[in-house]
Coordinates of C-alpha atoms in Angstrom, one line a residue:
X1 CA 41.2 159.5 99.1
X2 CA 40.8 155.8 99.6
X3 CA 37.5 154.2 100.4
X4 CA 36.4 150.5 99.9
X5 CA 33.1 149.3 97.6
X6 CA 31.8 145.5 98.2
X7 CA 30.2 144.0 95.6
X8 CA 27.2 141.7 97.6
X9 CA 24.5 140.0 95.8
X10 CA 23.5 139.4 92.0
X11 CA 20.7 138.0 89.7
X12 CA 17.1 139.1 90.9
X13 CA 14.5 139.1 88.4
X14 CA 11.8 141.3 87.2
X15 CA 7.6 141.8 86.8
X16 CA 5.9 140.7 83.3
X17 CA 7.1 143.1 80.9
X18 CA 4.7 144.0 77.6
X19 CA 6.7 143.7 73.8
X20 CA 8.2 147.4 74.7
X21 CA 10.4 146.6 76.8
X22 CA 11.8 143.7 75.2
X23 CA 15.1 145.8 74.5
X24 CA 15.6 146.8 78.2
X25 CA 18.3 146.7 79.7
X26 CA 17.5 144.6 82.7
X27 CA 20.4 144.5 85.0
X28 CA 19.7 147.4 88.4
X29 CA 22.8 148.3 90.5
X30 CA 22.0 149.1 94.0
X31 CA 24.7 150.8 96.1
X32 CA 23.9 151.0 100.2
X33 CA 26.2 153.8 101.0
X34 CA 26.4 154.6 105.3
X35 CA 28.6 154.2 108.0
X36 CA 30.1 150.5 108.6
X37 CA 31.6 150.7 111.4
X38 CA 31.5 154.2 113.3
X39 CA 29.0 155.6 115.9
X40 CA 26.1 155.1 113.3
X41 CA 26.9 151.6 112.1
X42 CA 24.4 149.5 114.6
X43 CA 21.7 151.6 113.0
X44 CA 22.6 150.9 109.8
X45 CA 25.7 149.4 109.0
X46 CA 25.8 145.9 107.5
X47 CA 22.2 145.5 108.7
X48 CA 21.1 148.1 105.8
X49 CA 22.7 145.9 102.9
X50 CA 20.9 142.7 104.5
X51 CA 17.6 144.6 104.2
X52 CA 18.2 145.6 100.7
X53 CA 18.9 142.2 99.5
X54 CA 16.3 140.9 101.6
X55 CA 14.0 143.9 99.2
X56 CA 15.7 142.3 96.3
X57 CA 14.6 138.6 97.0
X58 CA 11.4 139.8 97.8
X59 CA 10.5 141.9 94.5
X60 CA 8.7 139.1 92.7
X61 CA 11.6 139.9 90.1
X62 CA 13.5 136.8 90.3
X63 CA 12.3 134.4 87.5
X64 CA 11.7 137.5 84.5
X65 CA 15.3 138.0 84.1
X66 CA 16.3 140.7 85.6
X67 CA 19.9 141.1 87.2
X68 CA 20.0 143.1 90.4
X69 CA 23.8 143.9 91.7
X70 CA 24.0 145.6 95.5
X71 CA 27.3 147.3 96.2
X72 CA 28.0 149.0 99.9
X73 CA 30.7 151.7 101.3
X74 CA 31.5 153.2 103.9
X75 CA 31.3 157.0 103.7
X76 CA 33.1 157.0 107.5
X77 CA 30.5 160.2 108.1
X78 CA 32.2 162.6 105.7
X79 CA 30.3 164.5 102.9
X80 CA 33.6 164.3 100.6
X81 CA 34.1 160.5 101.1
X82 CA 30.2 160.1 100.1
X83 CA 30.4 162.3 97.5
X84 CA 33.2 160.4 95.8
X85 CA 31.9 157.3 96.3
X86 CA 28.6 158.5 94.5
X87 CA 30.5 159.6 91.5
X88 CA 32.3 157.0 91.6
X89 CA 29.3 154.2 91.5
X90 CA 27.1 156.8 89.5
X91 CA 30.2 157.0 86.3
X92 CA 32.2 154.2 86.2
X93 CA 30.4 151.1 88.3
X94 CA 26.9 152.3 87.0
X95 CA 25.0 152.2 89.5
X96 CA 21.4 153.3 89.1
X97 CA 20.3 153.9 92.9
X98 CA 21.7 154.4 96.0
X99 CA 20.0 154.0 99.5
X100 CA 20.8 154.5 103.1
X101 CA 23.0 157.4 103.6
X102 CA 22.9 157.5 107.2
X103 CA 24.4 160.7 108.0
X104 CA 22.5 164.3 106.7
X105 CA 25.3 166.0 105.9
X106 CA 26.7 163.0 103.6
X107 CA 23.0 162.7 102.2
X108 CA 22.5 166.4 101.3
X109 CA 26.1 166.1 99.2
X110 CA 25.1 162.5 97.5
X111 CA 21.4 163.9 96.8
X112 CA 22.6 166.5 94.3
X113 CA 24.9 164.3 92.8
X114 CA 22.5 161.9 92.3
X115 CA 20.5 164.7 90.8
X116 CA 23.2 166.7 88.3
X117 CA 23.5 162.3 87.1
X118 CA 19.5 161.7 86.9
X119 CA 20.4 158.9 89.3
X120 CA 18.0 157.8 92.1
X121 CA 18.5 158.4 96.2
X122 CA 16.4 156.8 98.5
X123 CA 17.3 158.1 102.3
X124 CA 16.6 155.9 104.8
X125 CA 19.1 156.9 107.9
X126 CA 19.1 161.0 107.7
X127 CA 16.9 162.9 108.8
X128 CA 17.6 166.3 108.6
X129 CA 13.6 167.6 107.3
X130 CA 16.0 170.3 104.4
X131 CA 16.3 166.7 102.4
X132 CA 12.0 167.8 101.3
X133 CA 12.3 171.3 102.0
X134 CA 15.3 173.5 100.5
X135 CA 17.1 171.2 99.1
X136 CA 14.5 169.0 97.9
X137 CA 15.1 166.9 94.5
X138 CA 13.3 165.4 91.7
X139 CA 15.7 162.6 92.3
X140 CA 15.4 162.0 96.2
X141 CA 12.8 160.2 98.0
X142 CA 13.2 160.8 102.0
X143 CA 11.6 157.5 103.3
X144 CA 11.9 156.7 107.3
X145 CA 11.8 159.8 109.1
X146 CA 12.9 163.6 109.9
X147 CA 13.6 166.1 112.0
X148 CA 10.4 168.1 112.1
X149 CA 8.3 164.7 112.2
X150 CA 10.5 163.9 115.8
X151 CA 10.4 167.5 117.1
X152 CA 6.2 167.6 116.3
X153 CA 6.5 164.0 117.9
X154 CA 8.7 163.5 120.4
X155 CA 9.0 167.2 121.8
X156 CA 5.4 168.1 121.5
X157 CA 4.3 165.5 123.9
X158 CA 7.0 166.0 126.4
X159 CA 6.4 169.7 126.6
X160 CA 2.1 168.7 126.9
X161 CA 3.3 166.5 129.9
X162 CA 4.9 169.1 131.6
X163 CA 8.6 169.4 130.6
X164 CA 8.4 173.0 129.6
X165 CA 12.2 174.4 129.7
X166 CA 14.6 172.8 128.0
X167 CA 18.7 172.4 127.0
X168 CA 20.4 170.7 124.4
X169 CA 23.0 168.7 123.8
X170 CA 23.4 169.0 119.7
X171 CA 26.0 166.6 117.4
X172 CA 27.4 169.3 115.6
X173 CA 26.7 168.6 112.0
X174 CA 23.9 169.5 109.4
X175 CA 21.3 166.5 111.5
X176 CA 21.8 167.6 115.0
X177 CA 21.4 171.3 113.5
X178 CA 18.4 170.4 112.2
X179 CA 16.8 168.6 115.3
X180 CA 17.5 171.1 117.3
X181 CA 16.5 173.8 114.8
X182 CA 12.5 171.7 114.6
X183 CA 12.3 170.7 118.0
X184 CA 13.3 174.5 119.8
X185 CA 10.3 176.1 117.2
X186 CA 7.8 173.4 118.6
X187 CA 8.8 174.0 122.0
X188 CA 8.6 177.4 122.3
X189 CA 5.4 176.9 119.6
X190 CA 3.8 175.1 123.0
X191 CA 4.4 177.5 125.2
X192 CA 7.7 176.4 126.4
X193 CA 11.1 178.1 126.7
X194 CA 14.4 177.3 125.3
X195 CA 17.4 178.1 127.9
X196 CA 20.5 177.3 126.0
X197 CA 22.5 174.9 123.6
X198 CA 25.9 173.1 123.5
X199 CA 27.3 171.6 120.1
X200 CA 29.3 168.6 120.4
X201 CA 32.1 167.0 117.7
X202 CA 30.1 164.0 115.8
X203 CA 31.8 160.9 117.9
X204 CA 32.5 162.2 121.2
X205 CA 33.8 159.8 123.6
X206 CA 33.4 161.9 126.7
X207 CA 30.5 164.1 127.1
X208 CA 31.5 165.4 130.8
X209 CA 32.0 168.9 130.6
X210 CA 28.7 169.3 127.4
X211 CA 26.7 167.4 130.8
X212 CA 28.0 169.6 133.3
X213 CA 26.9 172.8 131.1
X214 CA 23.2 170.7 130.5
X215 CA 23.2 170.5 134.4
X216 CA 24.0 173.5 135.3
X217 CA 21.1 175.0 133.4
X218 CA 18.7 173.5 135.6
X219 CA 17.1 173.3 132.4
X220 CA 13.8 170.4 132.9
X221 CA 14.4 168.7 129.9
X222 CA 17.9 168.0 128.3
X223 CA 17.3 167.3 124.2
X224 CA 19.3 165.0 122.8
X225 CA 19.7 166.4 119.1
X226 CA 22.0 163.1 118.5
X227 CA 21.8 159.8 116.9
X228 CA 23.2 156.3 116.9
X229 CA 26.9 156.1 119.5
X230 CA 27.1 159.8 120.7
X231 CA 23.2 159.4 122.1
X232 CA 24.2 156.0 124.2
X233 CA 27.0 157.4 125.2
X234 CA 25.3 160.6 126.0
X235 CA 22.2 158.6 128.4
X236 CA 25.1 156.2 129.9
X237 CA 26.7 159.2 131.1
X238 CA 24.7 161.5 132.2
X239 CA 23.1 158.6 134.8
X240 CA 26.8 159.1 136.2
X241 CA 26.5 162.2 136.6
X242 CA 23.3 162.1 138.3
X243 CA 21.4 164.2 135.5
X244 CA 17.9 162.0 136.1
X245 CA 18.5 161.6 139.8
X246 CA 19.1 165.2 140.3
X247 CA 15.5 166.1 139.1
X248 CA 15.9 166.9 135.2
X249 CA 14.7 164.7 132.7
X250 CA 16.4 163.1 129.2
X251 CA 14.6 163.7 125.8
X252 CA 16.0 161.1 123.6
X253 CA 14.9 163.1 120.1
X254 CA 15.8 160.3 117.7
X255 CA 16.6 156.7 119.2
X256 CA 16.7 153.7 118.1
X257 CA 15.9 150.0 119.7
X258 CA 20.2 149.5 118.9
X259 CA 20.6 152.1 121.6
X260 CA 18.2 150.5 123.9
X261 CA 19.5 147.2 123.6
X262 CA 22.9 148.8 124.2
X263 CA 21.8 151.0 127.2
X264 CA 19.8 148.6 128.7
X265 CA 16.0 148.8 130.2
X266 CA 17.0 149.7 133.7
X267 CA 19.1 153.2 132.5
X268 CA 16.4 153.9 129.3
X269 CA 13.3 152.9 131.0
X270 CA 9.8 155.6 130.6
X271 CA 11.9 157.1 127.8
X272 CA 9.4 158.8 125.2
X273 CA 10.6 158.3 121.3
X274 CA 9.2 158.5 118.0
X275 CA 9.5 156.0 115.6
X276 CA 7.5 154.7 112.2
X277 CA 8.6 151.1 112.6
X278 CA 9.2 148.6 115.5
X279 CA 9.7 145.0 115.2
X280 CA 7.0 143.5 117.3
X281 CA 4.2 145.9 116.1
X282 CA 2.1 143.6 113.7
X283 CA 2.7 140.3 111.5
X284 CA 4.6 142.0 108.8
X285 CA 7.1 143.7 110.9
X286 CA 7.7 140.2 113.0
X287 CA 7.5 138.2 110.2
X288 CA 10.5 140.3 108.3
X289 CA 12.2 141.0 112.0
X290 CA 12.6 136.8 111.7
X291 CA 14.5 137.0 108.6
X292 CA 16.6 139.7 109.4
X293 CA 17.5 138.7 112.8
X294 CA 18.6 135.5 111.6
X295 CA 21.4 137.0 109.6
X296 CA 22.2 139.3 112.1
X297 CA 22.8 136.7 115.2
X298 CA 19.2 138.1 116.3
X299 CA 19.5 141.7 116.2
X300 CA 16.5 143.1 115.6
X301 CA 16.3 145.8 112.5
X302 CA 15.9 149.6 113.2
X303 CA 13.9 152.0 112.0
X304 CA 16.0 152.9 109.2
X305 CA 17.3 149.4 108.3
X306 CA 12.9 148.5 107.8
X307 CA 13.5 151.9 105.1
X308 CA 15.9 150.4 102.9
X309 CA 13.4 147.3 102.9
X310 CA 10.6 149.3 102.2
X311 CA 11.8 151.9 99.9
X312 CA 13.7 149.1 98.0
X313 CA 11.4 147.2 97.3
X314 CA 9.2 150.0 96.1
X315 CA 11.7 151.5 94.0
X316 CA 12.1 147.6 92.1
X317 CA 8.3 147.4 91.5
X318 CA 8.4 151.1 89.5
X319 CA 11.9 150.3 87.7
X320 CA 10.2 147.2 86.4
X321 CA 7.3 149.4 85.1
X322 CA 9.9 151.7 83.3
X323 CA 10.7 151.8 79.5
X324 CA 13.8 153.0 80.8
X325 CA 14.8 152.4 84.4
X326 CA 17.9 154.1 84.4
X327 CA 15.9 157.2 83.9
X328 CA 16.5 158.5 88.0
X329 CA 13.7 161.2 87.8
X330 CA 11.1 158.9 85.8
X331 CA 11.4 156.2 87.8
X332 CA 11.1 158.5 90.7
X333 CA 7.9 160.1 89.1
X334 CA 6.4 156.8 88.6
X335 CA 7.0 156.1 92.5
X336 CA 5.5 159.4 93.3
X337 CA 2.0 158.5 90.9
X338 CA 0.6 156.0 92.9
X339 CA 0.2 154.9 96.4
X340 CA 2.6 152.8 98.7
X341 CA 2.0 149.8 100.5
X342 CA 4.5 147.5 102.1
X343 CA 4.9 145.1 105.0
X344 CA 6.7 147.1 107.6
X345 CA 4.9 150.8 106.7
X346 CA 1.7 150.0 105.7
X347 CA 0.0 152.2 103.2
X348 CA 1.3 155.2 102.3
X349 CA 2.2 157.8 99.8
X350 CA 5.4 159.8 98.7
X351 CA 4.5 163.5 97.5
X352 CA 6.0 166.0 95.0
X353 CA 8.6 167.1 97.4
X354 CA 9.9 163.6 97.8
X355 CA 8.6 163.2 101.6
X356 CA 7.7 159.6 102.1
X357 CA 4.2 159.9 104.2
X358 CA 3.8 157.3 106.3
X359 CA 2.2 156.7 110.3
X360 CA 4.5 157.9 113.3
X361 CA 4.2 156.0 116.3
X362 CA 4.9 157.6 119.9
X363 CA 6.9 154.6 122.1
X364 CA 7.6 154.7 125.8
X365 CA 10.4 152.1 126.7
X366 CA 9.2 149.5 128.9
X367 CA 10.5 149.0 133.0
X368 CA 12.5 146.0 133.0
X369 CA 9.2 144.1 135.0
X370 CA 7.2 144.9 131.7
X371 CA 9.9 143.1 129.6
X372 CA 9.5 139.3 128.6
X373 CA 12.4 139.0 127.2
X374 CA 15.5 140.5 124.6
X375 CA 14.5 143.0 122.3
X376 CA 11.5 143.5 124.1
X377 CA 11.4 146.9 124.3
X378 CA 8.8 149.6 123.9
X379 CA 5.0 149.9 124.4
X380 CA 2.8 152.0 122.1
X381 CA 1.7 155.2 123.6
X382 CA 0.0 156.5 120.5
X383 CA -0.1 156.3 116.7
X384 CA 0.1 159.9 114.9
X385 CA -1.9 159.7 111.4
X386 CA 0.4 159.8 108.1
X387 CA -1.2 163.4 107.1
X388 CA -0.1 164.7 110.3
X389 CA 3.0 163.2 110.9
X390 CA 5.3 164.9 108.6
X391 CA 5.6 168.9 107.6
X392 CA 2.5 170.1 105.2
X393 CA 4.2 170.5 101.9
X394 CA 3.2 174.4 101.8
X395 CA 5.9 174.9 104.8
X396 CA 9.0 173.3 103.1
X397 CA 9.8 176.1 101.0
X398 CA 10.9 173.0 98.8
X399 CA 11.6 174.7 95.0
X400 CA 10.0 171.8 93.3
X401 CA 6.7 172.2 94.6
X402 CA 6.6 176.1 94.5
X403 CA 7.3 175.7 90.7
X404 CA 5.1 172.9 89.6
X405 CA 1.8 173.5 91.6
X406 CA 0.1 176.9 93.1
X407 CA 0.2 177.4 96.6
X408 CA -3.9 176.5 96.6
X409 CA -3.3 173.5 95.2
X410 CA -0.7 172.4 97.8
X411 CA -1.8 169.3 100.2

């Protein structure tokens, strides 16, 4: 097995450190491990390492003599490729934290590695909800978003608003599993039906004959339990096949503004999504949108690209606070002990079973007469509170929580 590390960007420096820590070893190895160039790259990709350096210059840490190294690979969406990357960065490159993992079934593999070497994971691009709830770690923060937190979103609303049957079209791996899994119990939850489900190969170039089934169910809503290339290429061709025209409606269950940009306002327009972060939604998300774009010949970030940011960033302010920062489940403990606050999330918090809480914002894509202009793209519908936006920590069934607080004590 052959797979390619880069090594990007050195020397950052570090907060004011008392007499303690004046053994500590000061240099942090960052590795940003996703896909670089298959269906998942736009959302992710290259974009993720500029967000983590960007984290890095940002951290205050520069001038205190710190040394902060950030690595990327591309795990080319396979669990074994990610996995031997991790081991690979965790025992011989020595790297302390690794971010990103677009990719569920990738992140679920990497997560107990990072565990069984008291490393630290910060998920940014997966989203299957298992990440906080069986498979949760004292190791792994889940930051940007998940599945049950874009079915209680996302399908909810559609299903209030009168899309009450529904078919899906589901990427066959441990994510699209997932979504589907979340999104079916709230629609039948609100008192709508589920009428059947197709699983499609992770990359699929023609989705003709999944449509054709979709179609033929006569299903209201069609679910897209996809992400990243396969859900473009999914919209772009069901408007061929006259899906929308013919009366039934799309349910894009995890897009990002990549796929609107690359679908374009006129196919993707009154489309409902969920999404914590959008470029143009304050000062602090335009002001770093500036930045980032600017390296990215003006593509604006994603959703998950803003998570390595914010979780970065987060995760260099604790390390710095750390008698030992190589220390994976300390550091993650001291993240965990006090509140979060950052420039593209707001306030937040990240709880015992690693679930980064955080506002959810409901977006409907704008007609192309609402647009001024590129990357202009969505208008707020509504904003769902951080308490409410993620599953209550009692409903995991994470191990973690079960065995270090009582069920009454559970938030």
């Amino acid at each position: 097995m052959r797979f390619k590390t880069v090594l990007l960007a050195a020397a950052v420096a570090s907060l004011a450190l008392g007499p303690a820590h004046a053994q500590q070893d000061k240099t942090i190895r960052i590795g940003v491990l996703n896909d670089q160039s298959g269906p998942y790259a736009d959302m992710g990709g290259p974009g993720s390492v500029i967000a983590a350096r960007l984290a890095a210059d940002d951290s205050g840490l520069r001038d205190k003599g710190w040394t902060i190294d950030i690595l990327s690979a591309d795990h080319q969406n396979k669990a074994d490729v990610a996995a031997a990357i991790a081991r690979q960065w965790y025992d011989v490159d020595r790297v302390d934290m690794i971010t990103d993992v677009t990719n569920s079934a990738a992140a679920l593999a990497v997560s107990q590695i990072t565990k069984d070497k008291n490393k630290v994971m910060l998920a940014s691009g997966p989203a299957t909800s298992d990440l906080t709830g069986k498979a949760c770690s004292p190791n792994t923060i889940h930051w940007t978003n998940d599945t049950w937190a874009l079915a209680h979103s996302t399908g909810k609303a559609i299903v209030q608003t009168g899309g009450r049957t529904w078919y899906f079209l589901t990427a066959d791996y441990a994510f699209g599993q997932a979504l589907e899994r979340d999104t079916a119990a709230v629609v039948r939850a609100s008192g709508g039906t589920v009428i059947g489900a197709v699983r499609v190969p992770l990359g699929s170039a023609d989705f003709s004959s999944f449509l054709l089934q979709a179609q033929a169910s006569k299903a209201q809503i069609v679910g897209l339990a996809n992400s990243g290339g396969d859900t473009t290429n999914s919209i772009k061709q069901a408007a061929e096949f006259g899906i929308v025209s013919g009366g039934q409606n799309l349910a894009g269950l995890l897009i990002y503004i990549t796929d609107i940009h690359s679908i374009g306002l006129q196919t993707a327009q009154g489309l409902i999504l969920t999404s914590p972060f959008y470029w143009d939604l304050n000062d602090g998300t335009r002001a770093f949108a500036k930045r980032f774009s600017a390296q990215m010949r003006g593509v604006q970030p994603t959703m998950v690209q803003a998570g390595v940011y914010a979780a970065t960033i987060t995760y260099l302010k604790a390390v710095a606070a750390e008698a030992n920062p190589h220390d994976g489940r300390e550091v993650v403990k001291s993240m965990k002990a006090s509140p979060t606050d950052d420039p593209l999330f707001g306030k937040g918090r990240i709880r015992e079973d690693g679930r980064k809480i955080h506002n959810m914002y409901l977006f409907e894509v704008k007609k192309p007469s609402e647009s001024r202009g590129a990357w202009d793209y969505y208008k707020l519908r509504a904003t769902v509170p951080a308490e409410e936006a993620f599953r209550p920590i009692e409903e995991g069934g994470c191990p973690l929580v079960a065995s270090t607080q009582p069920v009454s004590a559970q938030n």
